[in-house]
Every structure is written in C-alpha cells, then in structure tokens.
Amino acid sequence: MSEQLSSVVRPWDLVAEGYAETGATVLGPFAAHALEYVTISSESEIVDVAAGTGLLSIAAAELGARVQAVDLSPSMIDQLVAAAAEHPTITAEVGDGQALPYEDNRFDAGFSLFGLMFFPDRPEGFAELCRVLRPGATAVVAAWAPAAESSLMRALFGALTAADPTATLPQPDARSLENPRVFDAEMRAAGFLDVRVEQHTVEVCYPDATALWESTTRSSAPLAVVRDEVGEKEWQRRSTAAIDHLTVTYRPNTPLRTTALFGIGTAPS
C-alpha cells in the first residue's frame, strides 16, 4: 500500500473497534433510510462501498440481498466479517472505492454511507460506483451536512473545546459534499441520471454525559487519531473535562439531531 493510502487508512483502522461498538446509535437509522430508496429482494446483488463495519451490508442482507462489501481499512473489514458471521450472503474484502475490484454493469444497487465523501479523488469514486452498476440501477451516497447544523456535533465540539481550547467546530466547506450543488454536480459528472439530493435528520438520545461522550468519540475517526497522538494520559484528562462540561450542558435523554445529505442517482442505459 502506498504511503498516501496508508495515511488515509490509518484513522479508520484506529477507530474500527469503537465504530463497531458504538457507531450504530447514529449510523443505523441512516443505513435503514438509505435502503428505502431501493427495492431489495433475494435476487438483488448490491455493492456497499467504504462499507465500514457493515451496518448497511447487514441490513441489506437481512432484506434478502447478496452483498459485496468493500473498504480500504483491513480493521474495518475484520469487524464487518465478525458482525456478518450469520449472513452468508455478504462477501467482504479490502479494496479501494476509487478502483473497485468488480466488473462493469454488475450490481442492482450501490451504496456508500459517509465513506465516498472522504475519498481523495471523489470524482473517481463516483465514476467507479457508476461503472459497476447495471443500467437503470440506483446509487445512494450519504454525506454529512455542515456540523453547525447538527445539535449533536455542537454538543460534542462544545465538550471538546472545554477540554482543549484549540478544538473548534468544523467550518462549512462549500467544496465538499455538504454543499448540495457540489453533490449534485459530481454525481452528474460521473454519469448518473435523475440525480437528486435530499436531507434526512436523525435524533439520538443518551442516558448521561458519559454515554454521549464515549459513543461519539469512539466512533469518530478524527478523534481516534487525536487520542493516538496525544496519548492515553492526556486523552483521559480531556475526557474528564469534556464529561464535566456535558454534565452541565446536556440533560439526560434529551434528543440531539444530526443531518445527512443523500445523493440518489440512476446508472445510465
């Protein structure tokens, strides 16, 4: 693996275990929503690109689909394989979504939930997804809306800032997929037809400040890198300060909202 790809993979390897244990709280409802855009049957063969620990893959398999799941992170694939042990219709492998290891016109539907948005070459990721879909097949790609629009992210970064004053809420990036116009344009440029970009919001609740902090930080690749870089002693100091902050600012079981953009398109004939 090249040095560039290794730097891309490292955060996801670091977060894989926590992602598997806590990511479903937020990501599970988004995976279920993504599957509402397609009709799944026992005849369906789908591809899950940047599949992570397999939330969508498993949900699709439970609906009867045969699933090819691919992710650049070996640790993520290890977690997916373990989680999918009772689902023989899922095949998982390490692979690059910018160079998918599948033939043209193979799949009845294709998905990428919060993965393709991080690709170094997004246009190539969209093009590859389009290439492997059968004519008329549906692609569903999810990306996060701006963090400032998410009360969950505002709560998290408020706690982070209490622990580390240099931590700031990510600013809107008009060049990313959080911009619906960019999302639409990149899907169309890859060849998709009938493209539309829709918002979907999920509400999550946590029983207390500690649960909120642990769940959100253990499933965050950027924060897994921070934890690795600062060391466990400093991370525990920051965690204590963050939880103290959330104990004051978060009422247990209060709903917090987070929003994603879904790009839906049709592979050309």
mmCIF file of C-alpha atoms in Angstrom:
data_model
loop_
_atom_site.group_PDB
_atom_site.id
_atom_site.type_symbol
_atom_site.label_atom_id
_atom_site.label_comp_id
_atom_site.label_asym_id
_atom_site.label_seq_id
_atom_site.Cartn_x
_atom_site.Cartn_y
_atom_site.Cartn_z
ATOM 1 C CA MET A 1 0.000 0.000 0.000
ATOM 2 C CA SER A 2 1.321 3.449 -0.894
ATOM 3 C CA GLU A 3 2.203 5.979 1.809
ATOM 4 C CA GLN A 4 -0.691 8.164 0.676
ATOM 5 C CA LEU A 5 -3.215 5.339 1.012
ATOM 6 C CA SER A 6 -1.735 4.311 4.364
ATOM 7 C CA SER A 7 -2.380 7.795 5.729
ATOM 8 C CA VAL A 8 -5.996 7.541 4.554
ATOM 9 C CA VAL A 9 -6.473 4.088 6.085
ATOM 10 C CA ARG A 10 -4.858 4.764 9.478
ATOM 11 C CA PRO A 11 -7.711 6.744 11.098
ATOM 12 C CA TRP A 12 -10.239 4.070 10.133
ATOM 13 C CA ASP A 13 -8.055 1.250 11.426
ATOM 14 C CA LEU A 14 -7.715 3.123 14.726
ATOM 15 C CA VAL A 15 -11.454 3.670 15.094
ATOM 16 C CA ALA A 16 -12.715 0.312 13.805
ATOM 17 C CA GLU A 17 -13.386 -1.326 17.173
ATOM 18 C CA GLY A 18 -15.146 1.698 18.647
ATOM 19 C CA TYR A 19 -17.046 2.234 15.400
ATOM 20 C CA ALA A 20 -18.371 -1.314 15.578
ATOM 21 C CA GLU A 21 -19.395 -0.966 19.223
ATOM 22 C CA THR A 22 -20.982 2.496 19.233
ATOM 23 C CA GLY A 23 -21.476 3.668 15.642
ATOM 24 C CA ALA A 24 -24.887 2.071 15.202
ATOM 25 C CA THR A 25 -26.501 4.574 17.567
ATOM 26 C CA VAL A 26 -26.235 7.316 14.955
ATOM 27 C CA LEU A 27 -25.451 5.445 11.754
ATOM 28 C CA GLY A 28 -28.003 2.629 11.988
ATOM 29 C CA PRO A 29 -31.017 4.865 11.234
ATOM 30 C CA PHE A 30 -29.202 6.392 8.259
ATOM 31 C CA ALA A 31 -28.446 2.924 6.870
ATOM 32 C CA ALA A 32 -32.109 1.971 7.194
ATOM 33 C CA HIS A 33 -33.124 5.172 5.418
ATOM 34 C CA ALA A 34 -30.674 4.549 2.553
ATOM 35 C CA LEU A 35 -32.284 1.184 1.856
ATOM 36 C CA GLU A 36 -35.693 2.832 1.499
ATOM 37 C CA TYR A 37 -34.564 4.254 -1.856
ATOM 38 C CA VAL A 38 -34.322 0.809 -3.483
ATOM 39 C CA THR A 39 -36.385 -2.346 -3.732
ATOM 40 C CA ILE A 40 -34.465 -5.274 -2.252
ATOM 41 C CA SER A 41 -35.268 -8.923 -2.968
ATOM 42 C CA SER A 42 -33.498 -12.266 -2.888
ATOM 43 C CA GLU A 43 -32.476 -11.591 -6.493
ATOM 44 C CA SER A 44 -30.732 -8.314 -5.666
ATOM 45 C CA GLU A 45 -26.973 -8.018 -5.751
ATOM 46 C CA ILE A 46 -25.670 -4.799 -4.243
ATOM 47 C CA VAL A 47 -22.314 -3.189 -3.553
ATOM 48 C CA ASP A 48 -21.515 -1.343 -0.331
ATOM 49 C CA VAL A 49 -18.517 0.930 -0.937
ATOM 50 C CA ALA A 50 -16.462 2.100 2.039
ATOM 51 C CA ALA A 51 -18.678 -0.268 3.994
ATOM 52 C CA GLY A 52 -17.051 0.282 7.372
ATOM 53 C CA THR A 53 -18.237 -2.253 9.921
ATOM 54 C CA GLY A 54 -21.164 -3.253 7.747
ATOM 55 C CA LEU A 55 -24.299 -1.639 9.135
ATOM 56 C CA LEU A 56 -25.811 -1.209 5.681
ATOM 57 C CA SER A 57 -24.453 -4.528 4.389
ATOM 58 C CA ILE A 58 -26.085 -6.449 7.218
ATOM 59 C CA ALA A 59 -29.367 -4.555 6.930
ATOM 60 C CA ALA A 60 -29.461 -5.269 3.194
ATOM 61 C CA ALA A 61 -28.647 -8.947 3.735
ATOM 62 C CA GLU A 62 -31.494 -9.186 6.232
ATOM 63 C CA LEU A 63 -33.785 -7.993 3.432
ATOM 64 C CA GLY A 64 -32.519 -10.820 1.224
ATOM 65 C CA ALA A 65 -29.798 -9.129 -0.854
ATOM 66 C CA ARG A 66 -26.467 -10.594 -1.837
ATOM 67 C CA VAL A 67 -23.892 -8.015 -0.783
ATOM 68 C CA GLN A 68 -20.370 -7.251 -1.902
ATOM 69 C CA ALA A 69 -18.816 -5.051 0.793
ATOM 70 C CA VAL A 70 -15.514 -3.296 0.233
ATOM 71 C CA ASP A 71 -13.469 -0.997 2.456
ATOM 72 C CA LEU A 72 -9.901 0.265 2.360
ATOM 73 C CA SER A 73 -9.378 -0.447 6.072
ATOM 74 C CA PRO A 74 -8.425 -4.046 6.969
ATOM 75 C CA SER A 75 -9.562 -3.451 10.547
ATOM 76 C CA MET A 76 -12.984 -2.307 9.382
ATOM 77 C CA ILE A 77 -13.318 -5.406 7.204
ATOM 78 C CA ASP A 78 -12.309 -7.594 10.158
ATOM 79 C CA GLN A 79 -15.104 -6.045 12.219
ATOM 80 C CA LEU A 80 -17.563 -6.445 9.323
ATOM 81 C CA VAL A 81 -16.691 -10.118 8.841
ATOM 82 C CA ALA A 82 -17.186 -10.799 12.547
ATOM 83 C CA ALA A 83 -20.521 -8.960 12.621
ATOM 84 C CA ALA A 84 -21.738 -10.698 9.458
ATOM 85 C CA ALA A 85 -20.864 -14.212 10.554
ATOM 86 C CA GLU A 86 -24.524 -15.256 10.381
ATOM 87 C CA HIS A 87 -25.060 -13.679 6.957
ATOM 88 C CA PRO A 88 -23.514 -15.909 4.281
ATOM 89 C CA THR A 89 -24.816 -13.652 1.505
ATOM 90 C CA ILE A 90 -22.267 -10.972 2.467
ATOM 91 C CA THR A 91 -18.820 -11.095 0.902
ATOM 92 C CA ALA A 92 -16.370 -8.580 2.361
ATOM 93 C CA GLU A 93 -12.945 -7.610 1.089
ATOM 94 C CA VAL A 94 -10.313 -4.938 1.429
ATOM 95 C CA GLY A 95 -10.354 -2.688 -1.609
ATOM 96 C CA ASP A 96 -10.217 0.868 -2.877
ATOM 97 C CA GLY A 97 -13.509 2.552 -3.773
ATOM 98 C CA GLN A 98 -11.584 4.599 -6.329
ATOM 99 C CA ALA A 99 -10.666 1.365 -8.163
ATOM 100 C CA LEU A 100 -13.384 -1.149 -7.407
ATOM 101 C CA PRO A 101 -12.454 -4.815 -7.945
ATOM 102 C CA TYR A 102 -15.667 -5.609 -9.850
ATOM 103 C CA GLU A 103 -16.658 -5.897 -13.477
ATOM 104 C CA ASP A 104 -18.804 -3.353 -15.289
ATOM 105 C CA ASN A 105 -22.628 -3.442 -15.034
ATOM 106 C CA ARG A 106 -22.724 -5.974 -12.201
ATOM 107 C CA PHE A 107 -24.895 -4.615 -9.378
ATOM 108 C CA ASP A 108 -28.583 -3.839 -8.960
ATOM 109 C CA ALA A 109 -27.855 -1.042 -6.481
ATOM 110 C CA GLY A 110 -24.835 0.669 -4.964
ATOM 111 C CA PHE A 111 -24.324 2.461 -1.675
ATOM 112 C CA SER A 112 -21.692 4.483 0.113
ATOM 113 C CA LEU A 113 -22.615 5.837 3.529
ATOM 114 C CA PHE A 114 -20.265 8.509 4.852
ATOM 115 C CA GLY A 115 -17.334 6.952 3.021
ATOM 116 C CA LEU A 116 -17.063 8.298 -0.506
ATOM 117 C CA MET A 117 -17.209 11.808 0.964
ATOM 118 C CA PHE A 118 -13.683 11.228 2.342
ATOM 119 C CA PHE A 119 -12.104 9.863 -0.841
ATOM 120 C CA PRO A 120 -9.017 11.765 -2.003
ATOM 121 C CA ASP A 121 -10.487 11.581 -5.529
ATOM 122 C CA ARG A 122 -14.261 11.842 -5.135
ATOM 123 C CA PRO A 123 -14.970 12.133 -8.876
ATOM 124 C CA GLU A 124 -13.205 8.811 -9.417
ATOM 125 C CA GLY A 125 -15.188 7.276 -6.567
ATOM 126 C CA PHE A 126 -18.468 8.365 -8.146
ATOM 127 C CA ALA A 127 -17.300 7.182 -11.575
ATOM 128 C CA GLU A 128 -16.356 3.758 -10.244
ATOM 129 C CA LEU A 129 -19.681 3.378 -8.472
ATOM 130 C CA CYS A 130 -21.478 4.260 -11.690
ATOM 131 C CA ARG A 131 -19.317 1.842 -13.703
ATOM 132 C CA VAL A 132 -20.197 -1.238 -11.657
ATOM 133 C CA LEU A 133 -23.972 -0.640 -11.670
ATOM 134 C CA ARG A 134 -26.336 -2.160 -14.191
ATOM 135 C CA PRO A 135 -28.242 0.237 -16.457
ATOM 136 C CA GLY A 136 -31.104 1.747 -14.501
ATOM 137 C CA ALA A 137 -29.674 0.707 -11.131
ATOM 138 C CA THR A 138 -29.877 3.112 -8.211
ATOM 139 C CA ALA A 139 -26.926 4.622 -6.363
ATOM 140 C CA VAL A 140 -27.350 6.071 -2.871
ATOM 141 C CA VAL A 141 -24.492 8.071 -1.365
ATOM 142 C CA ALA A 142 -24.652 9.753 2.047
ATOM 143 C CA ALA A 143 -22.528 12.621 3.360
ATOM 144 C CA TRP A 144 -22.769 14.738 6.469
ATOM 145 C CA ALA A 145 -24.460 18.124 6.393
ATOM 146 C CA PRO A 146 -22.477 21.021 7.900
ATOM 147 C CA ALA A 147 -21.557 20.349 11.518
ATOM 148 C CA ALA A 148 -23.030 23.683 12.606
ATOM 149 C CA GLU A 149 -26.482 22.379 11.642
ATOM 150 C CA SER A 150 -26.157 19.399 13.984
ATOM 151 C CA SER A 151 -27.007 19.817 17.660
ATOM 152 C CA LEU A 152 -25.128 16.564 18.269
ATOM 153 C CA MET A 153 -21.953 17.975 16.725
ATOM 154 C CA ARG A 154 -22.370 21.276 18.560
ATOM 155 C CA ALA A 155 -22.652 19.385 21.854
ATOM 156 C CA LEU A 156 -19.605 17.272 21.056
ATOM 157 C CA PHE A 157 -17.426 20.179 19.998
ATOM 158 C CA GLY A 158 -18.548 22.236 22.969
ATOM 159 C CA ALA A 159 -17.183 19.458 25.141
ATOM 160 C CA LEU A 160 -14.015 19.182 23.060
ATOM 161 C CA THR A 161 -13.381 22.901 23.391
ATOM 162 C CA ALA A 162 -13.850 22.710 27.151
ATOM 163 C CA ALA A 163 -11.112 20.074 27.195
ATOM 164 C CA ASP A 164 -8.876 21.675 24.541
ATOM 165 C CA PRO A 165 -9.418 25.348 23.671
ATOM 166 C CA THR A 166 -7.803 24.819 20.247
ATOM 167 C CA ALA A 167 -10.636 22.470 19.187
ATOM 168 C CA THR A 168 -13.225 24.245 17.077
ATOM 169 C CA LEU A 169 -16.411 23.247 15.299
ATOM 170 C CA PRO A 170 -15.595 22.465 11.645
ATOM 171 C CA GLN A 171 -16.476 25.380 9.399
ATOM 172 C CA PRO A 172 -18.714 24.906 6.351
ATOM 173 C CA ASP A 173 -16.806 23.741 3.278
ATOM 174 C CA ALA A 174 -18.522 24.764 0.047
ATOM 175 C CA ARG A 175 -16.240 22.440 -1.951
ATOM 176 C CA SER A 176 -17.354 19.311 -0.123
ATOM 177 C CA LEU A 177 -20.429 17.102 -0.438
ATOM 178 C CA GLU A 178 -22.075 19.054 2.358
ATOM 179 C CA ASN A 179 -22.839 21.525 -0.434
ATOM 180 C CA PRO A 180 -25.857 20.078 -2.311
ATOM 181 C CA ARG A 181 -24.824 21.778 -5.560
ATOM 182 C CA VAL A 182 -21.396 20.124 -5.464
ATOM 183 C CA PHE A 183 -23.003 16.785 -4.568
ATOM 184 C CA ASP A 184 -25.410 17.023 -7.499
ATOM 185 C CA ALA A 185 -22.732 18.167 -9.952
ATOM 186 C CA GLU A 186 -20.267 15.412 -9.062
ATOM 187 C CA MET A 187 -22.863 12.671 -9.404
ATOM 188 C CA ARG A 188 -23.977 14.009 -12.779
ATOM 189 C CA ALA A 189 -20.385 14.363 -13.979
ATOM 190 C CA ALA A 190 -19.850 10.671 -13.156
ATOM 191 C CA GLY A 191 -22.733 9.760 -15.483
ATOM 192 C CA PHE A 192 -25.648 9.377 -13.091
ATOM 193 C CA LEU A 193 -29.093 10.425 -14.319
ATOM 194 C CA ASP A 194 -32.140 11.771 -12.457
ATOM 195 C CA VAL A 195 -29.924 12.971 -9.632
ATOM 196 C CA ARG A 196 -31.494 14.460 -6.550
ATOM 197 C CA VAL A 197 -30.015 15.425 -3.180
ATOM 198 C CA GLU A 198 -32.221 15.120 -0.110
ATOM 199 C CA GLN A 199 -31.783 15.765 3.585
ATOM 200 C CA HIS A 200 -32.527 13.284 6.328
ATOM 201 C CA THR A 201 -32.285 14.026 10.043
ATOM 202 C CA VAL A 202 -31.890 11.538 12.867
ATOM 203 C CA GLU A 203 -32.460 12.179 16.568
ATOM 204 C CA VAL A 204 -30.459 10.336 19.209
ATOM 205 C CA CYS A 205 -30.623 10.377 22.997
ATOM 206 C CA TYR A 206 -28.051 9.429 25.603
ATOM 207 C CA PRO A 207 -28.708 8.428 29.222
ATOM 208 C CA ASP A 208 -25.984 10.700 30.556
ATOM 209 C CA ALA A 209 -22.965 12.828 29.665
ATOM 210 C CA THR A 210 -20.538 9.919 29.802
ATOM 211 C CA ALA A 211 -22.558 7.866 27.331
ATOM 212 C CA LEU A 212 -22.768 10.815 24.928
ATOM 213 C CA TRP A 213 -19.018 11.403 25.080
ATOM 214 C CA GLU A 214 -17.993 7.758 24.815
ATOM 215 C CA SER A 215 -20.376 6.947 21.976
ATOM 216 C CA THR A 216 -19.483 9.929 19.817
ATOM 217 C CA THR A 217 -15.736 9.910 20.364
ATOM 218 C CA ARG A 218 -15.260 6.155 19.997
ATOM 219 C CA SER A 219 -16.925 6.203 16.578
ATOM 220 C CA SER A 220 -15.045 9.272 15.272
ATOM 221 C CA ALA A 221 -12.003 8.589 13.092
ATOM 222 C CA PRO A 222 -10.532 12.117 13.513
ATOM 223 C CA LEU A 223 -10.811 11.848 17.290
ATOM 224 C CA ALA A 224 -9.273 8.377 17.257
ATOM 225 C CA VAL A 225 -6.237 9.966 15.626
ATOM 226 C CA VAL A 226 -6.162 12.718 18.253
ATOM 227 C CA ARG A 227 -6.333 10.114 21.022
ATOM 228 C CA ASP A 228 -3.491 8.154 19.474
ATOM 229 C CA GLU A 229 -1.341 11.266 19.030
ATOM 230 C CA VAL A 230 -1.814 12.852 22.477
ATOM 231 C CA GLY A 231 -1.507 9.587 24.414
ATOM 232 C CA GLU A 232 -3.850 7.896 26.839
ATOM 233 C CA LYS A 233 -2.994 10.028 29.891
ATOM 234 C CA GLU A 234 -3.762 13.310 28.101
ATOM 235 C CA TRP A 235 -6.845 11.837 26.446
ATOM 236 C CA GLN A 236 -8.236 10.802 29.820
ATOM 237 C CA ARG A 237 -7.618 14.327 31.152
ATOM 238 C CA ARG A 238 -9.513 15.769 28.194
ATOM 239 C CA SER A 239 -12.296 13.212 28.582
ATOM 240 C CA THR A 240 -12.793 14.143 32.227
ATOM 241 C CA ALA A 241 -13.019 17.848 31.344
ATOM 242 C CA ALA A 242 -15.383 17.130 28.448
ATOM 243 C CA ILE A 243 -17.704 14.951 30.512
ATOM 244 C CA ASP A 244 -17.757 17.576 33.273
ATOM 245 C CA HIS A 245 -18.834 20.110 30.634
ATOM 246 C CA LEU A 246 -21.545 17.841 29.242
ATOM 247 C CA THR A 247 -22.833 17.046 32.722
ATOM 248 C CA VAL A 248 -23.720 20.720 32.995
ATOM 249 C CA THR A 249 -24.880 21.351 29.428
ATOM 250 C CA TYR A 250 -26.666 18.109 28.461
ATOM 251 C CA ARG A 251 -29.880 16.926 30.085
ATOM 252 C CA PRO A 252 -30.018 13.100 30.039
ATOM 253 C CA ASN A 253 -32.224 11.616 27.316
ATOM 254 C CA THR A 254 -32.630 14.937 25.513
ATOM 255 C CA PRO A 255 -32.818 14.367 21.740
ATOM 256 C CA LEU A 256 -29.867 15.617 19.705
ATOM 257 C CA ARG A 257 -30.185 15.981 15.953
ATOM 258 C CA THR A 258 -27.763 15.237 13.158
ATOM 259 C CA THR A 259 -28.425 15.616 9.448
ATOM 260 C CA ALA A 260 -27.088 13.890 6.351
ATOM 261 C CA LEU A 261 -27.409 14.617 2.664
ATOM 262 C CA PHE A 262 -28.401 11.689 0.450
ATOM 263 C CA GLY A 263 -27.448 11.792 -3.212
ATOM 264 C CA ILE A 264 -29.599 9.454 -5.291
ATOM 265 C CA GLY A 265 -28.972 8.767 -8.947
ATOM 266 C CA THR A 266 -29.646 6.254 -11.706
ATOM 267 C CA ALA A 267 -26.976 4.476 -13.723
ATOM 268 C CA PRO A 268 -27.294 5.283 -17.441
ATOM 269 C CA SER A 269 -28.522 2.787 -20.030
#
